[in-house]
Coordinates of C-alpha atoms in Angstrom, one line a residue:
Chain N
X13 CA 0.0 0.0 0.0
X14 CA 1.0 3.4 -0.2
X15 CA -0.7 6.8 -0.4
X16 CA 0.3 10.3 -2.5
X17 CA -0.8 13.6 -1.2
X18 CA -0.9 16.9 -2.9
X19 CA -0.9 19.5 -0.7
X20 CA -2.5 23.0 -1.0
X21 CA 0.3 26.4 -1.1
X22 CA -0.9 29.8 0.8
X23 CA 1.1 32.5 1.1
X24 CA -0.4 35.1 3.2
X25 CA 1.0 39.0 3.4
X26 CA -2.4 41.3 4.2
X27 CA -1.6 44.4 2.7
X28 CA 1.6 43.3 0.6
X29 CA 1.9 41.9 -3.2
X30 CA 0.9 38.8 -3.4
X31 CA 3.2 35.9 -4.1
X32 CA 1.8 33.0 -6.5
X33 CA 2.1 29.8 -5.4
X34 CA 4.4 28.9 -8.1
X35 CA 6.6 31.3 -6.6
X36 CA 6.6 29.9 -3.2
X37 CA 6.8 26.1 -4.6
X38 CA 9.7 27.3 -5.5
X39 CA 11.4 28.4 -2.6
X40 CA 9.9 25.7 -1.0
X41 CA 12.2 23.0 -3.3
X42 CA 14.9 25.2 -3.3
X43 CA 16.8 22.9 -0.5
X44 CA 15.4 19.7 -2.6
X45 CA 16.6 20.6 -5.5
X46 CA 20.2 21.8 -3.6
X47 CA 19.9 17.7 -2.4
X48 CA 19.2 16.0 -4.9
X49 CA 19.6 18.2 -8.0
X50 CA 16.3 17.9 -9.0
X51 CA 12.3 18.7 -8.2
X52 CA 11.9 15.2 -7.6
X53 CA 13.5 12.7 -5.5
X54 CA 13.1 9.9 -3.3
X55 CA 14.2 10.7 0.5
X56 CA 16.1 8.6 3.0
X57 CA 12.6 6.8 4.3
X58 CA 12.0 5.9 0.7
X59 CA 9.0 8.0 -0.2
X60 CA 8.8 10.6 -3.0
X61 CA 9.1 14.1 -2.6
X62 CA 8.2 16.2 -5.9
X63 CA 6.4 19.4 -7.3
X64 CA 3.5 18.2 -9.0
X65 CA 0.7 19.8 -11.4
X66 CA -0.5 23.0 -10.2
X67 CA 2.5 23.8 -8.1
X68 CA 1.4 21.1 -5.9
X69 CA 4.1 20.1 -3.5
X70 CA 3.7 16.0 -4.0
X71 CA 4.3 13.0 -1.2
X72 CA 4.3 10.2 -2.2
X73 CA 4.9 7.1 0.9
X74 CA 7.2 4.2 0.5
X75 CA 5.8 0.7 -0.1
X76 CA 4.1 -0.5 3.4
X77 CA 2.9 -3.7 4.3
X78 CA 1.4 -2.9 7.2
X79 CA -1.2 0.0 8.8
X80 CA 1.1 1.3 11.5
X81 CA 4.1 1.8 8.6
X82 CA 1.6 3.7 6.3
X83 CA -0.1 6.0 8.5
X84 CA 3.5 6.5 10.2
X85 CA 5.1 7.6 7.0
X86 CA 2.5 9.5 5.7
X87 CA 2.2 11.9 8.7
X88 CA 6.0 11.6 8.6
X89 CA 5.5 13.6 5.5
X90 CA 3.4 16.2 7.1
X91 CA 6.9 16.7 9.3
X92 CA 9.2 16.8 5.8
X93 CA 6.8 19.4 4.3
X94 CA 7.1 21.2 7.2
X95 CA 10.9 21.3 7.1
X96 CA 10.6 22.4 3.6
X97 CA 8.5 25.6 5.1
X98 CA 10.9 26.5 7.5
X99 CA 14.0 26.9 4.8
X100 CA 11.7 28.6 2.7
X101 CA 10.4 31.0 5.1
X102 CA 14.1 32.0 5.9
X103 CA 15.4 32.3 2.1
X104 CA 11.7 34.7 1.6
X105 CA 12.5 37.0 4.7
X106 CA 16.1 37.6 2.6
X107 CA 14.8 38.7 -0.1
X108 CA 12.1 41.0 1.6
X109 CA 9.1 38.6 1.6
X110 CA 8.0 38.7 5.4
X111 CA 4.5 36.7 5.0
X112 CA 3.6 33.3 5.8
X113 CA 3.2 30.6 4.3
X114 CA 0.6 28.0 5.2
X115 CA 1.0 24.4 3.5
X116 CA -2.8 22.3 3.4
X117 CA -3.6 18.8 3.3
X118 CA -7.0 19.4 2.1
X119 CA -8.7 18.8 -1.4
X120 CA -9.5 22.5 -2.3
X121 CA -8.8 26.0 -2.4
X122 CA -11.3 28.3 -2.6
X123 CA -12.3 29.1 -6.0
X124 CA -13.3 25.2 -6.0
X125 CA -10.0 24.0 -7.9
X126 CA -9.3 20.3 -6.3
X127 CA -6.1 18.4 -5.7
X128 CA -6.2 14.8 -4.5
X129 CA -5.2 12.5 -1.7
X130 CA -4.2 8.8 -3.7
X131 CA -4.2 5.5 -2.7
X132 CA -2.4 2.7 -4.0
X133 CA -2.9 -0.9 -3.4
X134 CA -0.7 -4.0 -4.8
X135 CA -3.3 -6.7 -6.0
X136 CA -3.0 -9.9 -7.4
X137 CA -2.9 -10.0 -11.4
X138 CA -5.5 -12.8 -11.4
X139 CA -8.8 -10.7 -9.9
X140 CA -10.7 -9.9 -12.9
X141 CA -10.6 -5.7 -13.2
X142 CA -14.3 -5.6 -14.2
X143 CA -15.7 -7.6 -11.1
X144 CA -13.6 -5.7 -8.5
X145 CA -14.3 -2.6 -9.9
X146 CA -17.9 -2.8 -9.9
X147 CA -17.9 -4.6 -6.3
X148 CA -15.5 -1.6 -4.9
X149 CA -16.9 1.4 -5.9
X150 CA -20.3 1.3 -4.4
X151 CA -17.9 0.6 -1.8
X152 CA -15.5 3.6 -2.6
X153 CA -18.6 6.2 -2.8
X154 CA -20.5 5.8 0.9
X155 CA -16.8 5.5 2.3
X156 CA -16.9 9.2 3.1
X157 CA -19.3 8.1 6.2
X158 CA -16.2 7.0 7.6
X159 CA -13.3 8.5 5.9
X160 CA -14.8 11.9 4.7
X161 CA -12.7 15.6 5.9
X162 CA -15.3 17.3 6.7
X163 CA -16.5 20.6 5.2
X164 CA -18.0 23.4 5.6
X165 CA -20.3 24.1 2.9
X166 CA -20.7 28.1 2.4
X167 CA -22.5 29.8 -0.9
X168 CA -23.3 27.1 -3.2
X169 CA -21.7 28.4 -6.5
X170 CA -22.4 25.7 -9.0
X171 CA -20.9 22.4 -9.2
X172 CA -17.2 21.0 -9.3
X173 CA -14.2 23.0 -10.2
X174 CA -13.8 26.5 -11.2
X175 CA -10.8 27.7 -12.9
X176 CA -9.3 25.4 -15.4
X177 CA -11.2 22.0 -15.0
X178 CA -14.9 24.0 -14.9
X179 CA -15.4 22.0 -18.4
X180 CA -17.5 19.4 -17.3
X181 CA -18.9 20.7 -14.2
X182 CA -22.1 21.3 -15.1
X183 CA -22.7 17.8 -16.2
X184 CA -23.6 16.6 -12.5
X185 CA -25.1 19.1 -10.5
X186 CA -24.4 19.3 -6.8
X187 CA -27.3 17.5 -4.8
X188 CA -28.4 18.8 -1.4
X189 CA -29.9 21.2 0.3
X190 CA -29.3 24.9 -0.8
X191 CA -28.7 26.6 2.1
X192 CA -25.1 26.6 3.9
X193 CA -24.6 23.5 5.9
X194 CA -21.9 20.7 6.6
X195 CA -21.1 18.0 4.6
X196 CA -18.9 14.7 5.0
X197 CA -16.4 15.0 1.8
X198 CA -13.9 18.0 0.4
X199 CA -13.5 15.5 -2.4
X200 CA -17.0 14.2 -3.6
X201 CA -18.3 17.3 -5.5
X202 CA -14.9 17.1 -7.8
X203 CA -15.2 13.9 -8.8
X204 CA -16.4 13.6 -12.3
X205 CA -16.4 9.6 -13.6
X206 CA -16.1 6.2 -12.2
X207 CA -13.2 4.6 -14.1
X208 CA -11.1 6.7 -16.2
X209 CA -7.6 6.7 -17.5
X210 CA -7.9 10.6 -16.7
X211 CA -6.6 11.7 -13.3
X212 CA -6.4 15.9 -14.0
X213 CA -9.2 16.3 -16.5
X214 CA -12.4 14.4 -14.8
X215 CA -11.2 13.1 -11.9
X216 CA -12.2 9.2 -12.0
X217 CA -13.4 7.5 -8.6
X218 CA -10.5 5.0 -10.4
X219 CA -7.7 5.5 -12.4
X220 CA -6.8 2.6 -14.7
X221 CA -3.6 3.9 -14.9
X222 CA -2.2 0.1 -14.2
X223 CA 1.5 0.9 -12.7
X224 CA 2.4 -2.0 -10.6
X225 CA 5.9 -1.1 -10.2
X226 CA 6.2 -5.0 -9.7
X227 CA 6.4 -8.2 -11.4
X228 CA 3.3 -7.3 -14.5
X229 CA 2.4 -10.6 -14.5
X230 CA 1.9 -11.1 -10.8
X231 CA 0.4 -7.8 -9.9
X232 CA -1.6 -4.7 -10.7
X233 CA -2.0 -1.9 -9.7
X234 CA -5.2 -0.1 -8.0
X235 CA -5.3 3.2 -8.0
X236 CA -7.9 4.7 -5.9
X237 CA -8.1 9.0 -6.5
X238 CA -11.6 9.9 -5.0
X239 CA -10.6 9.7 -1.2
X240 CA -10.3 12.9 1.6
X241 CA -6.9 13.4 2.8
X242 CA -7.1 12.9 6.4
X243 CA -5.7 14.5 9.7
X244 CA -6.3 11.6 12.2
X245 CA -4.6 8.5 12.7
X246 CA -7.2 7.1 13.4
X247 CA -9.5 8.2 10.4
X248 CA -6.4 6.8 8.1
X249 CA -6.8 3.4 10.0
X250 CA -10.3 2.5 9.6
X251 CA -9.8 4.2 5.8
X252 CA -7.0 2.0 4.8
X253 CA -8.0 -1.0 6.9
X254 CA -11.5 -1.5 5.8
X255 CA -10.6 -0.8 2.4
X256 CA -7.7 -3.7 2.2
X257 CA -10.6 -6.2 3.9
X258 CA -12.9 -5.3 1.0
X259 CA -10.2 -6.0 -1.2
X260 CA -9.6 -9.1 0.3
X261 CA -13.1 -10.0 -0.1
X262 CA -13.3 -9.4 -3.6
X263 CA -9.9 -11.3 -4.1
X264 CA -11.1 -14.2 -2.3
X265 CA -14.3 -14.3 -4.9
X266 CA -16.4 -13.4 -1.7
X267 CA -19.9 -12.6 -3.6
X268 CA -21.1 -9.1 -2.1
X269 CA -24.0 -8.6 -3.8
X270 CA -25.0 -6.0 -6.6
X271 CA -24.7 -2.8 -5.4
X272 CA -23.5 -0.6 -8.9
X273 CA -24.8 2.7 -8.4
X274 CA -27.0 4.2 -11.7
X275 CA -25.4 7.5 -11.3
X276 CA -22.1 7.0 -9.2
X277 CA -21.2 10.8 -9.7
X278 CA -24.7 11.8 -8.9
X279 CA -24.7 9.5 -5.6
X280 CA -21.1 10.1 -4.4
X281 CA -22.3 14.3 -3.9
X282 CA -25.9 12.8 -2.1
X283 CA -23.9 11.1 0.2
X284 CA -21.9 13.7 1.2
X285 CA -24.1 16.6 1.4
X286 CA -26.1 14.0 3.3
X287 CA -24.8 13.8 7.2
X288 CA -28.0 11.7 8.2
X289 CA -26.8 9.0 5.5
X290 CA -30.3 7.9 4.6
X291 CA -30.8 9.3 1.3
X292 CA -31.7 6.7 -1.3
X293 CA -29.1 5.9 -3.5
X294 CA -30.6 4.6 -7.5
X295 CA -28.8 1.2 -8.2
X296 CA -28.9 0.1 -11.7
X297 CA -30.8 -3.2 -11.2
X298 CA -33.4 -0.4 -10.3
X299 CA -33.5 -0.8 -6.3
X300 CA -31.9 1.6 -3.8
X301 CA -30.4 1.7 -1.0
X302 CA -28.7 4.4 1.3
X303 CA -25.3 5.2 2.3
X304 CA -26.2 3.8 5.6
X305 CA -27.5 0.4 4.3
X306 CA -24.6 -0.2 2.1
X307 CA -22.1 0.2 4.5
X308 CA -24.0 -1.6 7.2
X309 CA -23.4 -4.1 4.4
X310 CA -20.2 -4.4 3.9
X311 CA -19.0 -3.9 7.7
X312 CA -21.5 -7.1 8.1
X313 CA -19.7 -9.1 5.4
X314 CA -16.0 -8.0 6.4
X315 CA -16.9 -9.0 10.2
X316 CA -18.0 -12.5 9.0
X317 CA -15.0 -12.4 6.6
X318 CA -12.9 -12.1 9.7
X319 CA -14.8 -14.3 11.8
X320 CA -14.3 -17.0 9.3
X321 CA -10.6 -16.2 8.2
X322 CA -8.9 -15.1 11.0
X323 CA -8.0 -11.5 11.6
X324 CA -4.8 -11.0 8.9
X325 CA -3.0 -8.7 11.2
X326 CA -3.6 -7.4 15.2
X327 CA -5.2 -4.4 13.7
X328 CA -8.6 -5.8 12.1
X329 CA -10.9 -5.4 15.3
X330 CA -9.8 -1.9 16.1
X331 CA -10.4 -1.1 12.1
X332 CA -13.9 -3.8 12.7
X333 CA -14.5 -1.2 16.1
X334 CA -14.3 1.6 14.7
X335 CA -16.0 1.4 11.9
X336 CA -18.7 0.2 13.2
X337 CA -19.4 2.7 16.0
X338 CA -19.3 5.4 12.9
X339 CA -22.0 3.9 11.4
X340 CA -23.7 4.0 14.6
X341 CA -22.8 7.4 15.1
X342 CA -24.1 8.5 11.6
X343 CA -27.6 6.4 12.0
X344 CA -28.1 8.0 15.8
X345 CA -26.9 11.3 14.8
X346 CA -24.9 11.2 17.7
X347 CA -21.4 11.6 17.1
X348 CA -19.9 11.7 20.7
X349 CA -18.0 8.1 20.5
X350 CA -16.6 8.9 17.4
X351 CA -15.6 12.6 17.3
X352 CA -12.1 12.4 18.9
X353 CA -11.4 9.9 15.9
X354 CA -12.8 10.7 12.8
X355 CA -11.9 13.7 10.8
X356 CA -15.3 15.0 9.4
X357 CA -16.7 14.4 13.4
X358 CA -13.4 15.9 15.0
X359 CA -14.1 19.2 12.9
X360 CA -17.7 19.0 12.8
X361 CA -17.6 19.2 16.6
X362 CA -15.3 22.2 17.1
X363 CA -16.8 24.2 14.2
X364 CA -20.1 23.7 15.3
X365 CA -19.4 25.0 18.7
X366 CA -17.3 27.4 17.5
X367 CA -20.2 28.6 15.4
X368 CA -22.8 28.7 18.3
X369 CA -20.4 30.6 20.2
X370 CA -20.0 33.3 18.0
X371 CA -23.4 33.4 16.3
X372 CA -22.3 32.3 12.9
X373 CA -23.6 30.1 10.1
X374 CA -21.7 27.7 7.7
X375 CA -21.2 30.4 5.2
X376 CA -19.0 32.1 8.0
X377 CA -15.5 33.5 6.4
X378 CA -14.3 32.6 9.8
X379 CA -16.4 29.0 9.8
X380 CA -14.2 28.6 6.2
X381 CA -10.6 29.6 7.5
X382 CA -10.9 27.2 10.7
X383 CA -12.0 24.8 7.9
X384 CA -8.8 25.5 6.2
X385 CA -6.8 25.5 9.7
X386 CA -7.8 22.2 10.6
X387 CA -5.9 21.1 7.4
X388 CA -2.7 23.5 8.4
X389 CA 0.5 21.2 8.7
X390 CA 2.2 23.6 11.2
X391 CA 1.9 22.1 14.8
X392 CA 2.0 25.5 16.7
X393 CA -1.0 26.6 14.3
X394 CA -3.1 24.3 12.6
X395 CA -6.4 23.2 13.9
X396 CA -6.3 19.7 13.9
X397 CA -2.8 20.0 15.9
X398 CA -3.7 21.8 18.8
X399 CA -7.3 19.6 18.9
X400 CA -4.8 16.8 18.9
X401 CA -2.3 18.1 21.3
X402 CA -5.4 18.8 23.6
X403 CA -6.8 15.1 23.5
X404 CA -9.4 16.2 21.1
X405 CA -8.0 14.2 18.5
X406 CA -7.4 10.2 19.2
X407 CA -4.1 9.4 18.1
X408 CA -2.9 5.2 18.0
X409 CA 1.2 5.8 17.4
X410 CA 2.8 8.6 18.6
X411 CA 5.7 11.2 18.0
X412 CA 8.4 9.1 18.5
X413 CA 7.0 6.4 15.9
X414 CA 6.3 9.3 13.3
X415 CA 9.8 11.0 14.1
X416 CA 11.3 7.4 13.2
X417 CA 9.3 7.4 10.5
X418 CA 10.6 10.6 8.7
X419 CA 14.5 9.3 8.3
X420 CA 13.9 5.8 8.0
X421 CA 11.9 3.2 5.5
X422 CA 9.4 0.8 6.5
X423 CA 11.6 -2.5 7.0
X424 CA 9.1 -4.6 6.0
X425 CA 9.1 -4.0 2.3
X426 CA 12.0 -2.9 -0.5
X427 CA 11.8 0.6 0.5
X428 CA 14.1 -0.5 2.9
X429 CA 16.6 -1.2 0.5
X430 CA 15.8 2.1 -1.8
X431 CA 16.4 4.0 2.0
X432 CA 19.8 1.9 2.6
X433 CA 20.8 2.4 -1.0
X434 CA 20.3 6.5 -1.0
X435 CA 21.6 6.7 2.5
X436 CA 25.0 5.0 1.5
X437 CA 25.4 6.8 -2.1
X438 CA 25.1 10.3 -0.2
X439 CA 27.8 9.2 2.5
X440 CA 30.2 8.3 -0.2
X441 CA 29.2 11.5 -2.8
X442 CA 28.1 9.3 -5.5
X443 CA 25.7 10.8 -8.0
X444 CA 22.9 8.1 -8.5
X445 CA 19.2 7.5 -10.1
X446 CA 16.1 5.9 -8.3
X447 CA 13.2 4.9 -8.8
X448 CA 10.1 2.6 -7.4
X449 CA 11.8 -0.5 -9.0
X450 CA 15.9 0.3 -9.7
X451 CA 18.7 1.6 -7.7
X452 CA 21.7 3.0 -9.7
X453 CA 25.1 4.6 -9.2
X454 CA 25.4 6.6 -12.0
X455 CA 29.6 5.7 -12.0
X456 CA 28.4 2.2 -12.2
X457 CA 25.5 1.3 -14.4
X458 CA 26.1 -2.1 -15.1
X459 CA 25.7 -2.8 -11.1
X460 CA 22.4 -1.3 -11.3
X461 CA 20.1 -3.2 -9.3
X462 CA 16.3 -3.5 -10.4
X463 CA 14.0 -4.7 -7.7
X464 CA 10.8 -6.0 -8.6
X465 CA 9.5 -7.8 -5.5
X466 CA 7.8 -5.1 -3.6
X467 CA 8.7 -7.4 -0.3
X468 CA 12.0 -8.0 -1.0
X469 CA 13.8 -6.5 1.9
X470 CA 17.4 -8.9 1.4
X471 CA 19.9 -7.8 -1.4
X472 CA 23.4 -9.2 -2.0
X473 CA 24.2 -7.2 -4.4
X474 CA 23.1 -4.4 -2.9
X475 CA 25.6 -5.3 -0.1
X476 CA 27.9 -5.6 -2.4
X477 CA 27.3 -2.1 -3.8
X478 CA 27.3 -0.8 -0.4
X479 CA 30.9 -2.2 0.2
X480 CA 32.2 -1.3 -2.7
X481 CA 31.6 1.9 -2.1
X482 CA 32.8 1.7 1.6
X483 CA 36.1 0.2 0.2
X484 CA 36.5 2.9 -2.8
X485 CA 35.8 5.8 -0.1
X486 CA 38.3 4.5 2.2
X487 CA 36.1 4.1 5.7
X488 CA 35.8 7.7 5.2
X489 CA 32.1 7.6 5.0
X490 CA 31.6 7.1 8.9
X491 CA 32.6 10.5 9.1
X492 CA 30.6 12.2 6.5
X493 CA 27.4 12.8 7.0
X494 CA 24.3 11.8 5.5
X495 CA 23.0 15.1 5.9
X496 CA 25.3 18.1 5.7
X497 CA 23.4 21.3 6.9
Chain F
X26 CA 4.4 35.5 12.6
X27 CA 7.8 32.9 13.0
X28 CA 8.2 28.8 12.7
X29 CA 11.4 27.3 14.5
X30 CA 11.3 23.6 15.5
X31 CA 13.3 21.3 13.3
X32 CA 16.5 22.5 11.7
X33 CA 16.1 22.3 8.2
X34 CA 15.1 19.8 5.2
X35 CA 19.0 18.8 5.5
X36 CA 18.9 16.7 9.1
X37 CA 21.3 15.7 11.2
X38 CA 20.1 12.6 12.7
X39 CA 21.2 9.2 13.9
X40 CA 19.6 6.3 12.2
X41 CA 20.3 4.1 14.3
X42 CA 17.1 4.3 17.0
X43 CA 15.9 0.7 16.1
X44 CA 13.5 0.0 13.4
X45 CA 10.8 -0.5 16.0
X46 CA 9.9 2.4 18.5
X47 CA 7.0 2.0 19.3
X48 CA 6.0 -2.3 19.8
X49 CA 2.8 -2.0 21.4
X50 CA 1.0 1.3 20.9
X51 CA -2.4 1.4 22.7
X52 CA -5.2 0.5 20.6
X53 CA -7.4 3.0 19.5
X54 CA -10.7 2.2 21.1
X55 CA -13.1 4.7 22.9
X56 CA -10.2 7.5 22.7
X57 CA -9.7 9.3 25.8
X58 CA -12.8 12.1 26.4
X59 CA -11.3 15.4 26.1
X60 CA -12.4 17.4 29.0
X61 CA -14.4 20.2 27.9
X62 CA -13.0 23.1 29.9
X63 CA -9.9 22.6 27.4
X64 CA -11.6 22.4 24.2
X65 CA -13.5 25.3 25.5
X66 CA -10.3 27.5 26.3
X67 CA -9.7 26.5 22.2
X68 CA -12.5 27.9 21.3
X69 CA -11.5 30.9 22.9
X70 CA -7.5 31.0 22.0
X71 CA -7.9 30.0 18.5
X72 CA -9.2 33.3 17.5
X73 CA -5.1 34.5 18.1
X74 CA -3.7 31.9 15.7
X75 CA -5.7 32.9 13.0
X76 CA -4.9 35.9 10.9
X77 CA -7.6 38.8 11.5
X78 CA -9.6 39.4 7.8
X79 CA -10.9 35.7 7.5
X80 CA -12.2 36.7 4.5
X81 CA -9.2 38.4 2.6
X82 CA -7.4 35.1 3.7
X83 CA -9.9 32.6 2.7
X84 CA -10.7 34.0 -0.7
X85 CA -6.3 34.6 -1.0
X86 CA -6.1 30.5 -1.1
X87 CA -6.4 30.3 -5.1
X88 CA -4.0 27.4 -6.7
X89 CA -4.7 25.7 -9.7
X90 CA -6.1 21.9 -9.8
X91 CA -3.9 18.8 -9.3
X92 CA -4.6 15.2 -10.1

């Protein structure tokens, strides 16, 4: 598994020229490119750290094999983002830019232009696309309920994206209820198909783009684009977790009934605009069902999945617990044993107060930049942080494990030996090229080592590599560092 | 207003705390109920994190799509 996240660029100066974020993006991978001569590179844990479309400062996590290594890593690169800010901020003040700049990991800025959180999981060549497709996204579309953001819903303006992707907006009008209110999803009103090759034009629930960085024959590749990014630990658990146990399901040839949606894009936006999650959803075979139902549904058929099974690793009954007591949460309207873990509950609940409080609706300028604070990366700042640091927010690792997490790979897959490989290159000045499947000293290209088995975690010859280059440096490398400042 | 915690992207750090910090993290369950004096006091504190024309800064957050 693995997940990418493209995070939002603010720079704020009140009453000084603006700076684009291009601008910023740059000073922001000014250090990067100073590392590894380039906008994109893979750091010591592995992961991929790159300027994407849009000026979108891209992370993209190491292989993981297991929930606490994924949700580590990905926070992890909350932490290297952050690092980024902090050179930047320094270079801007020397050249007379004295504002601030705040990096997002939400799904929108606020002329409705969208940027995604995107989730990759390593499947078995032999599932038939068709069948898991149509069994997952059902799945994929009343996952918000449990994995949604949050938002605040202000002035409804017309659907999807402004700006450059407006194109097909109008095509699928938002569903919901006019006036401002609150809705599970940042992501569901910019989605635009269910299976595309597309990922920038019309946003697919799926992308077929069929990567597997892996033995082709073995493996594929899914490529899941329509999800929130999230805050929480917690939310990323039951997110990640109950979606590998559908996918386990569907692998296993585990029949879970026909649930395709007759307008997928129509239903994804119902569900979110939707918090009591009993809107009926058309399926094609002409029934319908709710959010509600459908997830009822498939927590039912994961549980006796599990039950018949065997849990597949010590996290399934706090993924099973969880999401359960969401769905309860949603159906009872009472969100008080889930809003220290989920995202959309966690900011529901402060907002909402907040709102009382001050005597404000959704449509609030203030109600939208906590919105936007609760995404803010900075510790000292950002809303979801300081919820967090005051027990607000349910956490299941902790600093220490996401500190780890920054400088060194999961061990448990070959990102371990892409970390070991770039870590030993650096010590001993060697110029080199990476990528998800090869390692290469660019002295040495006929040593290249290509790496298909994403759980490899054993190379001879990349021990040999590594003391070759020990030997050729002379033991100097103990006393270079790995990170010169 | 200024950031300082962590050096820079360039870090100076040992790798060699074990692969495994943290063996056997509490499991999430009921999390612990946040008292509500304290996220009251947030409700009140917030307002000096937060830059003062919520507007202005809201509608300043313009970026072109990504994927």
């Amino acid at each position: 598994m693995g997940v990418e996240t493209e995070f939002g660029v603010h720079y704020s100066h009140p009453g000084s020229r603006p700076l684009t974020p291009e601008e910023v993006a740059r000073y922001l991978f000014r250090p990067v490119v100073e590392w590894g001569r380039s906008s994109n590179v893979f750091v010591t844990n592995g992961s991929r750290l790159y300027l994407d479309v849009g000026s979108h400062p891209e992370y993209a996590t190491a292989e993981c094999s297991t929930l606490d290594e994924l949700v580590a890593v990905d926070k992890a690169g909350e932490r290297v983002m952050q690092e980024l800010i902090d050179g930047a901020t320094g270079h801007m003040r020397a050249d007379g830019f004295t504002g601030t700049i705040y990096l997002y990991k939400n799904n929108a800025d606020s002329a409705g232009n969208s940027y995604g959180s995107h989730e990759n999981y390593l499947l078995n060549r032999r599932t038939e696309f068709r069948r898991l497709s149509e069994a997952l996204i059902p799945f994929l579309i009343t996952r918000q309920l449990v994995s949604g953001a949050g938002k605040a819903i202000g002035v409804r303006t017309g659907a999807g994206d402004g700006g450059l992707h407006g194109a097909g907006a109008t095509e699928a009008p938002i569903p919901g209820p006019p006036e401002p209110h609150f809705a599970f999803s940042q992501r569901a009103d910019h989605v635009m198909e269910g299976i595309s090759s597309a990922t920038t034009r019309s946003r697919p629930i799926i992308n077929t783009r069929d990567e597997p960085h892996a033995d082709a024959a073995e493996y594929r590749r899914l490529h899941v684009i329509v999800g929130d990014s999230n805050m929480s630990e917690t939310t990323q658990l039951v997110r990640f977790g109950a979606t590998d146990l559908l996918l386990r399901m569907i692998e296993a040839g585990r029949p879970l009934g026909d649930h395709q949606l007759a307008n997928p894009i129509r239903a994804i936006r119902q569900v979110s605009h939707d918090l009591t999650g009993t809107e009926k959803l058309e399926l094609r075979n002409g029934g319908h069902r709710s959010a509600l139902q459908l997830q009822w549904h498939y927590l039912e058929q994961a549980t006796a999945f599990v039950r018949e099974n065997g849990p597949h690793h010590d996290r399934v009954p706090a993924v099973l617990d969880l999401w359960e007591r969401t769905l309860d949460a949603v159906e009872s309207g009472d969100y008080s044993r889930i809003d220290t873990e989920i995202d959309w509950a966690i900011k529901h609940r402060f907002l909402s107060r907040y709102a009382a409080k001050n005597s404000l609706d959704w449509n609030a300028p203030r109600i939208a930049q906590l919105d936007l604070s609760y995404h803010d990366i900075t510790p000292q700042r950002g809303l979801f942080s300081l919820l967090q640091s005051r027990g607000a927010a349910a956490r299941f690792l902790d600093d220490a494990a996401i500190e780890d997490a920054v400088d060194n790979p999961p061990p448990s897959t070959r990102a371990t030996l892409r970390g070991r490989f770039i870590r030993a290159a650096r010590e001993a000045d060697q110029t080199y090229s990476v990528d998800w499947t090869h390692l290469k000293l660019n002295d040495r290209p006929l040593q290249a080592i290509s790496i298909k088995d994403p759980f490899q975690t054993e190379s001879d010859r990349l021990d040999a590599l590594i003391g070759h280059l020990r030997h050729a440096t002379g033991g100097e490398s103990a006393s270079s560092s790995v990170h010169p400042v | 207003m200024s950031q300082q915690y962590g050096s820079s992207f360039e870090r100076e750090e040992d790798s060699s705390n074990g692969p495994d910090a943290d063996p056997t993290p509490a499991p999430t369950g009921a999390a612990g109920q946040t008292s509500t004096a304290d996220l009251d006091s947030l409700l009140d504190e917030i307002d000096s994190v937060l830059e003062t024309n919520a507007e202005e800064f809201v509608q300043g957050f313009v970026q072109k799509g990504g994927q």
